[in-house]
Short mmCIF file of C-alpha atoms (C1' of nucleotides) in Angstrom, two decimals:
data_model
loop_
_atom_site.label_atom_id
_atom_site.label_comp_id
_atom_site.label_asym_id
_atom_site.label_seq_id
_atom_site.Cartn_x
_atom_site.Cartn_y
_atom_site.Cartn_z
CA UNK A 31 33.76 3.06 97.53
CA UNK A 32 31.47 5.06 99.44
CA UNK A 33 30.23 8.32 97.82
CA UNK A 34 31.11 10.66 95.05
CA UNK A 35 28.13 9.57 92.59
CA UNK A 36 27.99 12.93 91.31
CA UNK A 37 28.57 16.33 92.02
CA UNK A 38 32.15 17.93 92.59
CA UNK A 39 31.10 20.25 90.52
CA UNK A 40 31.94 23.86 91.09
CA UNK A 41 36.32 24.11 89.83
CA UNK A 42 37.97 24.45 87.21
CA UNK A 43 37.25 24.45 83.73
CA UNK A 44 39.35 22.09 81.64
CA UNK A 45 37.86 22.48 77.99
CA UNK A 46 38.26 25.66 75.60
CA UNK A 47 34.83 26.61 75.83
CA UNK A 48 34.35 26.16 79.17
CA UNK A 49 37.07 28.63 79.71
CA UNK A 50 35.11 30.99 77.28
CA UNK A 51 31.80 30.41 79.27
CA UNK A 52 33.94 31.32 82.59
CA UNK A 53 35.40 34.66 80.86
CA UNK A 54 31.64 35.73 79.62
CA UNK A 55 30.29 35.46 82.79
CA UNK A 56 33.00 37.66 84.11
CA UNK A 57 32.44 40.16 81.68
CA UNK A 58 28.97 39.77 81.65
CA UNK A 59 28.84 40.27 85.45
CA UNK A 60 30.99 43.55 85.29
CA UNK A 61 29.04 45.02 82.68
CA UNK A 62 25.61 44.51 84.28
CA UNK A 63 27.46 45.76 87.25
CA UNK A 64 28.31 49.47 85.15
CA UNK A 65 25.13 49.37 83.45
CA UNK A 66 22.51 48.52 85.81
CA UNK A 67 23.92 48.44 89.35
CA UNK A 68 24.32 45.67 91.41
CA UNK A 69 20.82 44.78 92.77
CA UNK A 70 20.18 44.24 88.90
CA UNK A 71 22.86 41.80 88.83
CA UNK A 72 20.91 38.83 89.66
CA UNK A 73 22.34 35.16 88.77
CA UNK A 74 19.51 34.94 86.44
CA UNK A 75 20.36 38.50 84.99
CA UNK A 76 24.01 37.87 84.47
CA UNK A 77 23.61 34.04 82.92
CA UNK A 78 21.19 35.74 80.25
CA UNK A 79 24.03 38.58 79.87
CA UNK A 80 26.47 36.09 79.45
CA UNK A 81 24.55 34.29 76.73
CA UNK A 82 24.54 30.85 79.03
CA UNK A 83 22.52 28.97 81.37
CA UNK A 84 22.14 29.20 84.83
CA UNK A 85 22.87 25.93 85.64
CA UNK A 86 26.44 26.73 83.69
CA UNK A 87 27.23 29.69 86.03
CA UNK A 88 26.88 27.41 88.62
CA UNK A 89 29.41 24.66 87.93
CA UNK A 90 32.00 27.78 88.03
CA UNK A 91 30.84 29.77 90.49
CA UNK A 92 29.35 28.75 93.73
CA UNK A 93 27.39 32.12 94.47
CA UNK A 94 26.54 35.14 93.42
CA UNK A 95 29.04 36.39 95.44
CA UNK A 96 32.28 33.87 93.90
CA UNK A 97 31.24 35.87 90.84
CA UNK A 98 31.18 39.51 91.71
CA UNK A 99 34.86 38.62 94.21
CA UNK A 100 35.89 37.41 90.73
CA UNK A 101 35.52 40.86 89.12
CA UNK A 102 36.71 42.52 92.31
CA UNK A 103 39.79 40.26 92.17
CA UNK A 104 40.61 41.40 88.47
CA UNK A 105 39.91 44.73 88.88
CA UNK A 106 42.28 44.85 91.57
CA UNK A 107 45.22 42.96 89.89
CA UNK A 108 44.79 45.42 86.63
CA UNK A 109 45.36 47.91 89.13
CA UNK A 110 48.03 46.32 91.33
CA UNK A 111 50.25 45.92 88.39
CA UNK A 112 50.56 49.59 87.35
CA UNK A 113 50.78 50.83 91.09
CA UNK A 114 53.66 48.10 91.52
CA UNK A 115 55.20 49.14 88.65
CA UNK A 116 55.45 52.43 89.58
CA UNK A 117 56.73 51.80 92.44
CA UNK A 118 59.56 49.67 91.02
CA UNK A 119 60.42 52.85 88.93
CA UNK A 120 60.26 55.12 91.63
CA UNK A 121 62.34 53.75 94.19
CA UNK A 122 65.93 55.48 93.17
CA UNK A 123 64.10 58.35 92.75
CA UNK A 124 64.22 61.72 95.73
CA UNK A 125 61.36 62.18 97.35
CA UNK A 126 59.81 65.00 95.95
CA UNK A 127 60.13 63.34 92.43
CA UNK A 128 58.29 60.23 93.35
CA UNK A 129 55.46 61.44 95.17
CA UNK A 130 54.90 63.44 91.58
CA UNK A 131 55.03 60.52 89.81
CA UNK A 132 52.82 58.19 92.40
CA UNK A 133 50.50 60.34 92.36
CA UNK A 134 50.28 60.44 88.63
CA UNK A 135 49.76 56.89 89.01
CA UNK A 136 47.35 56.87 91.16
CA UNK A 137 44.77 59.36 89.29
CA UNK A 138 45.67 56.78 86.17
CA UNK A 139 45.07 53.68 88.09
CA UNK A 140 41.54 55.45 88.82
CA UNK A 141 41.19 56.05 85.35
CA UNK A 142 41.53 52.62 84.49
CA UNK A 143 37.70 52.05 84.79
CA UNK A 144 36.07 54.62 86.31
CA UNK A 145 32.54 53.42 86.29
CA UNK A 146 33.40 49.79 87.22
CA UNK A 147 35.66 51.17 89.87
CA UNK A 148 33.09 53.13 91.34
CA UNK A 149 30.17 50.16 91.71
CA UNK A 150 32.76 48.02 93.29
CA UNK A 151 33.98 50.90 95.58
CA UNK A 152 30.21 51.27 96.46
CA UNK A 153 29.12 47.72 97.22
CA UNK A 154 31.99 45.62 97.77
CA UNK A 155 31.78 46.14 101.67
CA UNK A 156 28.63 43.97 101.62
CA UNK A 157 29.98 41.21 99.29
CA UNK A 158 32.19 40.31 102.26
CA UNK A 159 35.55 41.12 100.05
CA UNK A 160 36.07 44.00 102.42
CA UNK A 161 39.30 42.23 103.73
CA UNK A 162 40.80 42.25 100.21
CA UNK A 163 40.37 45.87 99.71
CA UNK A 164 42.00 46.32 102.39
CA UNK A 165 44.81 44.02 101.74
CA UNK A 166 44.87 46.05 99.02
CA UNK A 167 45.08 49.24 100.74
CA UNK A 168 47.83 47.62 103.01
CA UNK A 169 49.84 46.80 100.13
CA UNK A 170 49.82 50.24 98.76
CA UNK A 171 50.87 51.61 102.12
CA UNK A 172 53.54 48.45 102.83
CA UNK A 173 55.21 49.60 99.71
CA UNK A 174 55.14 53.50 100.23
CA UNK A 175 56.25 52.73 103.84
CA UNK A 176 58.96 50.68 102.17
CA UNK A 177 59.73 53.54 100.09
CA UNK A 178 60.00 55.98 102.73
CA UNK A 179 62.23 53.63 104.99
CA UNK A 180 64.70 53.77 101.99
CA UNK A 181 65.26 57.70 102.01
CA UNK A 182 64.95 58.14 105.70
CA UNK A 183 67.63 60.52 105.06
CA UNK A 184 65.75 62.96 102.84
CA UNK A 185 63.10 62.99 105.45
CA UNK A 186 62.48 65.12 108.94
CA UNK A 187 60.13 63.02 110.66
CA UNK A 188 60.52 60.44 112.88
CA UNK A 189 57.41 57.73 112.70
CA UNK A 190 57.31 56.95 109.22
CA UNK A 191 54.51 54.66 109.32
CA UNK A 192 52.69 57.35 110.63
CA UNK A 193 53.71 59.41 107.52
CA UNK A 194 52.90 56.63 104.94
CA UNK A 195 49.50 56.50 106.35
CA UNK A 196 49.09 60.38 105.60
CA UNK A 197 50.74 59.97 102.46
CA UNK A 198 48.85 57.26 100.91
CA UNK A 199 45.49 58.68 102.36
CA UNK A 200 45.36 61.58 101.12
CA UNK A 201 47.12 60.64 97.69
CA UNK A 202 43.99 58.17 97.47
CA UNK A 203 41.37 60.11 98.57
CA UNK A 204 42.39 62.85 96.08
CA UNK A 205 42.50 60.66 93.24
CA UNK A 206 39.40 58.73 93.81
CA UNK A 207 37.04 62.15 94.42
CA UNK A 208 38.65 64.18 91.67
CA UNK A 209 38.22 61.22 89.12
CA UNK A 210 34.32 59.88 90.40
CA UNK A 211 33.02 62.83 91.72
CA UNK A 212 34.82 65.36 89.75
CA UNK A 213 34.22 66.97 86.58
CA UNK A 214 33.02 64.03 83.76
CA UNK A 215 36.21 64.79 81.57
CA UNK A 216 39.58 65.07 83.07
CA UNK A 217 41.47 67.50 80.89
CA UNK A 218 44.96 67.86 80.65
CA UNK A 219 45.38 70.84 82.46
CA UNK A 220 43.22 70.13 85.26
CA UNK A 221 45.23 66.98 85.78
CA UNK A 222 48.40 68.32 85.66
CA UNK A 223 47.13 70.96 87.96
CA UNK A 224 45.85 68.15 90.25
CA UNK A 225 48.84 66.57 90.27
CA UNK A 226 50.74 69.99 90.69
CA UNK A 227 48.63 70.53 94.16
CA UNK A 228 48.70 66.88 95.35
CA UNK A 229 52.26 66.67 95.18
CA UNK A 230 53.21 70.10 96.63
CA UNK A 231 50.58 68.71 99.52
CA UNK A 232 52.53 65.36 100.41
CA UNK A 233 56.11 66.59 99.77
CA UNK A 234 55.75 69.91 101.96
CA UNK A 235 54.25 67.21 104.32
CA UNK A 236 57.14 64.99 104.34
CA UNK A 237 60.55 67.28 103.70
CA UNK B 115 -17.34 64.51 93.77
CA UNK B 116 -14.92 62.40 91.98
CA UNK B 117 -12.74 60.68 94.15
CA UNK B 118 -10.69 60.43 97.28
CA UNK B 119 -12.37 58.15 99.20
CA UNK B 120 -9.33 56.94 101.22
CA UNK B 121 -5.58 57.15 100.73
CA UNK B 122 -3.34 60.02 101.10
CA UNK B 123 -2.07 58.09 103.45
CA UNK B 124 2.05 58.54 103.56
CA UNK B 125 2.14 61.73 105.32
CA UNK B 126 2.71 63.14 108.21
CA UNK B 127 1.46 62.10 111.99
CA UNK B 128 -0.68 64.36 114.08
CA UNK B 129 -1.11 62.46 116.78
CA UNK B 130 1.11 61.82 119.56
CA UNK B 131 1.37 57.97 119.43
CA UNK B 132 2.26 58.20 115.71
CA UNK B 133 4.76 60.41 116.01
CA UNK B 134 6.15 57.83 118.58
CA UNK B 135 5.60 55.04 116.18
CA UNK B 136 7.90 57.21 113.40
CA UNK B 137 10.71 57.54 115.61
CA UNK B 138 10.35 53.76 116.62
CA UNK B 139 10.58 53.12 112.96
CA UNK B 140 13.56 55.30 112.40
CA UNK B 141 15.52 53.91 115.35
CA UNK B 142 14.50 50.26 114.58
CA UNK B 143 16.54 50.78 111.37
CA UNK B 144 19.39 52.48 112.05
CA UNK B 145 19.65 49.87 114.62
CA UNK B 146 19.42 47.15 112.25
CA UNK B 147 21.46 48.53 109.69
CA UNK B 148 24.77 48.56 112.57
CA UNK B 149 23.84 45.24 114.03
CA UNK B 150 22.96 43.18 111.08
CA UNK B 151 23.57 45.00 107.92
CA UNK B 152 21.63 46.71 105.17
CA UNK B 153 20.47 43.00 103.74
CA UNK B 154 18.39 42.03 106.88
CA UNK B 155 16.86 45.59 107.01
CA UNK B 156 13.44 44.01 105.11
CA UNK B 157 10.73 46.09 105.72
CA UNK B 158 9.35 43.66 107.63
CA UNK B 159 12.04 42.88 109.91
CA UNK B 160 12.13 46.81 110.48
CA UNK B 161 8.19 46.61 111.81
CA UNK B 162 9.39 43.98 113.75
CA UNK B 163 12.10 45.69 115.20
CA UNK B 164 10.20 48.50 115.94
CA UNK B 165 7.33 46.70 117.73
CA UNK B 166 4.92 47.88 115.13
CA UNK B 167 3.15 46.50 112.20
CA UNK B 168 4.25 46.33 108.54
CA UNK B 169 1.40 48.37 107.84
CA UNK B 170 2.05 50.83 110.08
CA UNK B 171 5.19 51.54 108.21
CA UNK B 172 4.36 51.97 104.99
CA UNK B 173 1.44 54.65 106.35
CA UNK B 174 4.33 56.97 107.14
CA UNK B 175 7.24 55.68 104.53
CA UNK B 176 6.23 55.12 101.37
CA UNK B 177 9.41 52.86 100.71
CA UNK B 178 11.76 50.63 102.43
CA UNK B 179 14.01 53.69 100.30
CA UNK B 180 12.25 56.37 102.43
CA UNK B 181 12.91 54.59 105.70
CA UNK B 182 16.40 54.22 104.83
CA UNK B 183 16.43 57.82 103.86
CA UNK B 184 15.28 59.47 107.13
CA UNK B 185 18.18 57.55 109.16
CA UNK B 186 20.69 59.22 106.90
CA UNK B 187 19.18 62.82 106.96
CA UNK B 188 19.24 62.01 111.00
CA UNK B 189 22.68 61.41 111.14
CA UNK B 190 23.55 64.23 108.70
CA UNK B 191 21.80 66.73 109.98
CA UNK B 192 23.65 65.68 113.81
CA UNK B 193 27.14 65.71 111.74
CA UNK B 194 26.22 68.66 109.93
CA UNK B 195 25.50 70.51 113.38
CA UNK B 196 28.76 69.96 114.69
CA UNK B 197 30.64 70.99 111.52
CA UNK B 198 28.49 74.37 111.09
CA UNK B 199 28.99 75.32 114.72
CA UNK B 200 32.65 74.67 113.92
CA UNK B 201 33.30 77.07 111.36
CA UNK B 202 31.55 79.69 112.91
CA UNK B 203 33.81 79.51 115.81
CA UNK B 204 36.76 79.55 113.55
CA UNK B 205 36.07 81.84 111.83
CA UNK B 206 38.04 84.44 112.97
CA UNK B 207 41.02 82.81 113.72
CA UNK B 208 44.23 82.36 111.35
CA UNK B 209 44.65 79.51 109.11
CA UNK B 210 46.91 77.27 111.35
CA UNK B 211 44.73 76.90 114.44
CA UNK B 212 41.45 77.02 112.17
CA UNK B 213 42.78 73.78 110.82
CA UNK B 214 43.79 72.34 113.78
CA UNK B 215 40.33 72.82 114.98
CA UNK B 216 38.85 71.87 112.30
CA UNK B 217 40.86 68.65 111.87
CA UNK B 218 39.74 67.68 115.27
CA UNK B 219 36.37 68.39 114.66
CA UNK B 220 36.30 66.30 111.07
CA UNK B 221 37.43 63.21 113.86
CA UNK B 222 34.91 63.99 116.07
CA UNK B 223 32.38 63.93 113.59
CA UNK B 224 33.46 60.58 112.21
CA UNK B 225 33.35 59.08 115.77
CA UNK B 226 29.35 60.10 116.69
CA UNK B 227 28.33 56.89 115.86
CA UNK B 228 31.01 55.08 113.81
CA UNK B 229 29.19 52.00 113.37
CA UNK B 230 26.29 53.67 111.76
CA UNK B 231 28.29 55.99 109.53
CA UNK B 232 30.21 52.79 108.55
CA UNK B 233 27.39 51.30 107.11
CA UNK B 234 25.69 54.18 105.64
CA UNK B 235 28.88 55.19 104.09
CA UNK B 236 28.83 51.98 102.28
CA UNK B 237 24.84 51.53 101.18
CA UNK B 238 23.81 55.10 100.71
CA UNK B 239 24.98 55.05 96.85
CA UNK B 240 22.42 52.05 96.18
CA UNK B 241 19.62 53.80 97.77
CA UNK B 242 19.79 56.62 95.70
CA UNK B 243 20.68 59.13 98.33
CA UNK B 244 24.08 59.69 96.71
CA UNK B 245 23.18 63.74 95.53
CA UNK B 246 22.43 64.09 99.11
CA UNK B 247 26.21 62.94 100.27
CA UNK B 248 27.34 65.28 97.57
CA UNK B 249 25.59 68.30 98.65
CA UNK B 250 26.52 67.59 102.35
CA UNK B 251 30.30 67.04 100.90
CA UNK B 252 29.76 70.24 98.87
CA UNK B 253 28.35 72.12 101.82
CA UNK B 254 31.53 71.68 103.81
CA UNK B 255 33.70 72.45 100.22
CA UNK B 256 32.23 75.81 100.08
CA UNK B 257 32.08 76.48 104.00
CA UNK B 258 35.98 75.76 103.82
CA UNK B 259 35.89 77.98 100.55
CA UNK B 260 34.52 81.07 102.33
CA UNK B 261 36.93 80.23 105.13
CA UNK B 262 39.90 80.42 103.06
CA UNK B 263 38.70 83.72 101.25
CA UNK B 264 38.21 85.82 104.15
CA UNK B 265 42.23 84.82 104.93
CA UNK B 266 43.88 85.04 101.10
CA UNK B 267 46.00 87.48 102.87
CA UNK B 268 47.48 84.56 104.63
CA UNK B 269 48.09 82.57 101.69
CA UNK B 270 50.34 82.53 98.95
CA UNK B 271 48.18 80.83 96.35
CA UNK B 272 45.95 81.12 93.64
CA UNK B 273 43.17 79.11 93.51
CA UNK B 274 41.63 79.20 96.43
CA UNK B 275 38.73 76.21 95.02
CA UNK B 276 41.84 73.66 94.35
CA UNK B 277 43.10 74.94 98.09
CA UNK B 278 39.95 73.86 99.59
CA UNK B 279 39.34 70.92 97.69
CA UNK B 280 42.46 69.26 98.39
CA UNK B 281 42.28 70.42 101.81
CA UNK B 282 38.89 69.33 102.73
CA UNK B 283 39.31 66.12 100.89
CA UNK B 284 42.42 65.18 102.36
CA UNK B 285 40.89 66.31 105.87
CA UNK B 286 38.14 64.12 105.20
CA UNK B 287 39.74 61.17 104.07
CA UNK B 288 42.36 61.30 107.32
CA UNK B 289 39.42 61.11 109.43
CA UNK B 290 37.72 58.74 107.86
CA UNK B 291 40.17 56.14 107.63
CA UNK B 292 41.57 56.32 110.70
CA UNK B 293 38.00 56.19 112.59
CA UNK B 294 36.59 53.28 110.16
CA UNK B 295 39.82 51.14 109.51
CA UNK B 296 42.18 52.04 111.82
CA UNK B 297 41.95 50.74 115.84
CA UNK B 298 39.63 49.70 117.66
CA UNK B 299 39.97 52.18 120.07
CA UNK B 300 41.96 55.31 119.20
CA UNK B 301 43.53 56.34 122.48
CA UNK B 302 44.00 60.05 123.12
CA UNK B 303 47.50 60.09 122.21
CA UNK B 304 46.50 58.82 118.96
CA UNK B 305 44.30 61.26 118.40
CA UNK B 306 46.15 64.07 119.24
CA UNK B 307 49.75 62.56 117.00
CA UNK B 308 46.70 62.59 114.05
CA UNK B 309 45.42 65.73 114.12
CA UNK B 310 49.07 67.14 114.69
CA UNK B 311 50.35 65.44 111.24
CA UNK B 312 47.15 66.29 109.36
CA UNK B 313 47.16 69.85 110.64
CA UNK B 314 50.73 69.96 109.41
CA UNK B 315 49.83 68.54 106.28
CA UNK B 316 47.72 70.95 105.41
CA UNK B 317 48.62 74.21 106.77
CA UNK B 318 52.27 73.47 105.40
CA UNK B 319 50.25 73.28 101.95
CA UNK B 320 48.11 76.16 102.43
CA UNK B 321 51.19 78.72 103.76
"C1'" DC C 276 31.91 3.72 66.88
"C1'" DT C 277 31.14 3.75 71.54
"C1'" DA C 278 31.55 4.70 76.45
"C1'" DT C 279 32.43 8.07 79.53
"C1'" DA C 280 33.52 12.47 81.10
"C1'" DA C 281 32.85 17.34 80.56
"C1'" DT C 282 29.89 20.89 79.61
"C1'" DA C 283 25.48 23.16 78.86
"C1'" DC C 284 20.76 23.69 79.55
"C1'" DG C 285 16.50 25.73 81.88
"C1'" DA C 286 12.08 24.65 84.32
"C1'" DG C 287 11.09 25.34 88.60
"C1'" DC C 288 11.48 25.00 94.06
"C1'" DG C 289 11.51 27.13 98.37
"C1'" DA C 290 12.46 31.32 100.57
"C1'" DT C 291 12.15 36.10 100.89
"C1'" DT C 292 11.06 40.57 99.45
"C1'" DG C 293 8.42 45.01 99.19
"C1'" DC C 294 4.08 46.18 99.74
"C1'" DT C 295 -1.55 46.29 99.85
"C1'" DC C 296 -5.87 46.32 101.86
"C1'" DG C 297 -9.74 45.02 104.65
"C1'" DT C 298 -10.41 45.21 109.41
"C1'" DA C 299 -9.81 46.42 114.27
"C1'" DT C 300 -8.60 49.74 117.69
"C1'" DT C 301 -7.97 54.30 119.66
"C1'" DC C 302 -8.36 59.23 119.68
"C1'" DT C 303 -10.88 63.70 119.09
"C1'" DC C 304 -14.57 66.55 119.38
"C1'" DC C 305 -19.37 67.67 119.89
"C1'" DG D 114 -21.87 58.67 124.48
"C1'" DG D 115 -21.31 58.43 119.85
"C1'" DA D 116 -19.59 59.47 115.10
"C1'" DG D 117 -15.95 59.98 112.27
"C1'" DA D 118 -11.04 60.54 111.69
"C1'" DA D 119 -6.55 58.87 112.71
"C1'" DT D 120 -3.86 55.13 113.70
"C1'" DA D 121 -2.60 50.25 114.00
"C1'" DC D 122 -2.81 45.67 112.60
"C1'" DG D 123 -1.11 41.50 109.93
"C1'" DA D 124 -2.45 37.79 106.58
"C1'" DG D 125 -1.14 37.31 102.30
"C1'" DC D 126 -0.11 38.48 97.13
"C1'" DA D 127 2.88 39.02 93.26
"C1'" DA D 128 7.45 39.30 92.13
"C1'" DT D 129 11.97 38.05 92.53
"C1'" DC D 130 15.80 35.84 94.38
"C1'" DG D 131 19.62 32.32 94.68
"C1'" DC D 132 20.11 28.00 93.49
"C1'" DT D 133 19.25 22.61 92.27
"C1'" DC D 134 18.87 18.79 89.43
"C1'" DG D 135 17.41 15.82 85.75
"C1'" DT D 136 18.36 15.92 81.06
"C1'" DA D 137 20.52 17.08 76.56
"C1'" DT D 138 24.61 18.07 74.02
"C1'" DT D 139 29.50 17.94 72.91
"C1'" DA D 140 34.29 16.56 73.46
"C1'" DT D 141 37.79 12.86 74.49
"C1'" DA D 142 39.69 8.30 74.68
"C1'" DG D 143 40.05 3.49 73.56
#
DNA sequence: CTATAATACGAGCGATTGCTCGTATTCTCC
DNA sequence: GGAGAATACGAGCAATCGCTCGTATTATAG
């Protein structure tokens, strides 16, 4: 047998506590990541964070950057799952009734974790995870397209997938800026009202 | 006398050749910032770059921060140009072709140097240039603002800050998106099929 | 209990970073 | 031409970075 003396070391964890080392680092990682920004959130920085070694973040993580795509990746799934959701509850719905309620969504999906959401919005370009985001994005936009396909009928335009792209645009863009850039406390009303405008916006655009 | 005996050196240059040597620095950045990213903008591979000495840098920057600093303002202030000249010559005209114009003009703007507002877009919030994005954001808020006050007789609603923030937002965001993620090359026809959906978009909203 | 695998540890290496400072060159003005 | 100011230079320092590897500890299996 040739070689494989040692090393094969960055997988899976099979123990308990490894698992509970790889779920601290995690955490650790996205709350150094709220707190102090990501040029704070060195390898050294986030093993201390975590309570563990070095050397034990890396027989999980092969980089810096494993670590931070692993935050990216569950902050995108939390995510995912509501905006899925809603759109499983949406489809039998007219058009001017969904578009209220996906945009709902969407201003709650950005609530999820504002802060967090915001770092990784910031500097997940350079971590080289651009691609999922916008997988991400496509997904969104797959499914409203879908959506739209479905109650052609309802609709006066012809290129659909030109309309999706409007939709989910703008439906993004407004959520994102009015939750991260907007006032520090959402309140009720100026949600609803949000929501009011936004949806008056998209379904004027597509009926 | 106390003391003053040298330094107050980061300043300005009064001499021809420096003044060279600060736009050499400048350039030397914002090139290196599209073709190899914010990471490989060290302050020495900027002097480099530049044909110029580390030293030489940090008598007119006081930071790698600064440096990065004066490319945006550049390519703010040439953005900023465009968008100003815009409203003015909309001005007087009704809502419907003010948008239109002003939709084309958002694309324009996003396609002065794509590559470079890509990449700024993504690293100014580390650099701590993010109040500066605001205020430019803000600037075109309440330029739209004023727009849409001087024509409330056109428009049936209330609030004419929601109006504009949802408009210019939206605006924004179309723009944006289709410039940084969309094709390569956005043919004319392209072009025109956007700014004809985003135009509708919004003046359906606003009337 | 013992052997082995899995996990955890952390000092420290090599590379790179932002930046300083003593020195050399060039300009300006008399 | 010469003195002093402005400009340019670049070796190198202190700090930090991502990451390795030899060792210590703990769990699992026979």
């Amino acid at each position: 047998m040739a070689r494989k003396p040692l090393t094969k070391p960055r997988k899976t964890a099979t123990q308990e506590r490894a698992r509970v080392t790889v779920d601290a680092l995690v955490e650790a990682t996205a709350r150094i990541l709220v707190k102090e920004g990501f040029d704070k959130a060195s390898t050294n920085r986030i093993a201390e964070e975590a309570g563990v070694s070095v050397g034990s973040l890396y027989q999980y993580y092969p980089s810096k950057e494993a670590l931070v795509a692993a935050v990216i990746d569950r902050h995108n799934d939390e995510i995912m799952k509501v905006v899925t959701a809603a759109f499983a509850e949406v489809a039998p719905l007219p058009v001017d009734q969904a578009v209220r309620r996906l945009v709902a969504v969407a201003i709650e999906a950005h609530q999820i974790d504002p802060r967090l959401h915001r770092v990784l919005a910031e500097q997940i370009p350079r971590t080289g995870r651009l691609a999922d985001v916008e997988a991400f994005g496509r997904q969104t936009y797959a499914m409203f397209s879908a959506y739209l396909e479905a109650h052609r009928d309802e609709l006066r335009m012809a290129d659909l997938n030109m309309a999706a792209f409007v939709s989910v645009t703008s439906i993004e863009a407004l959520a994102h800026t009015a939750v991260l850039n907007g006032p520090q406390k959402l309140g009720r009303d100026t949600v609803r009202e949000l929501v009011d405008e936004a949806t008056r916006l998209v379904v004027g655009y597509l009926l």
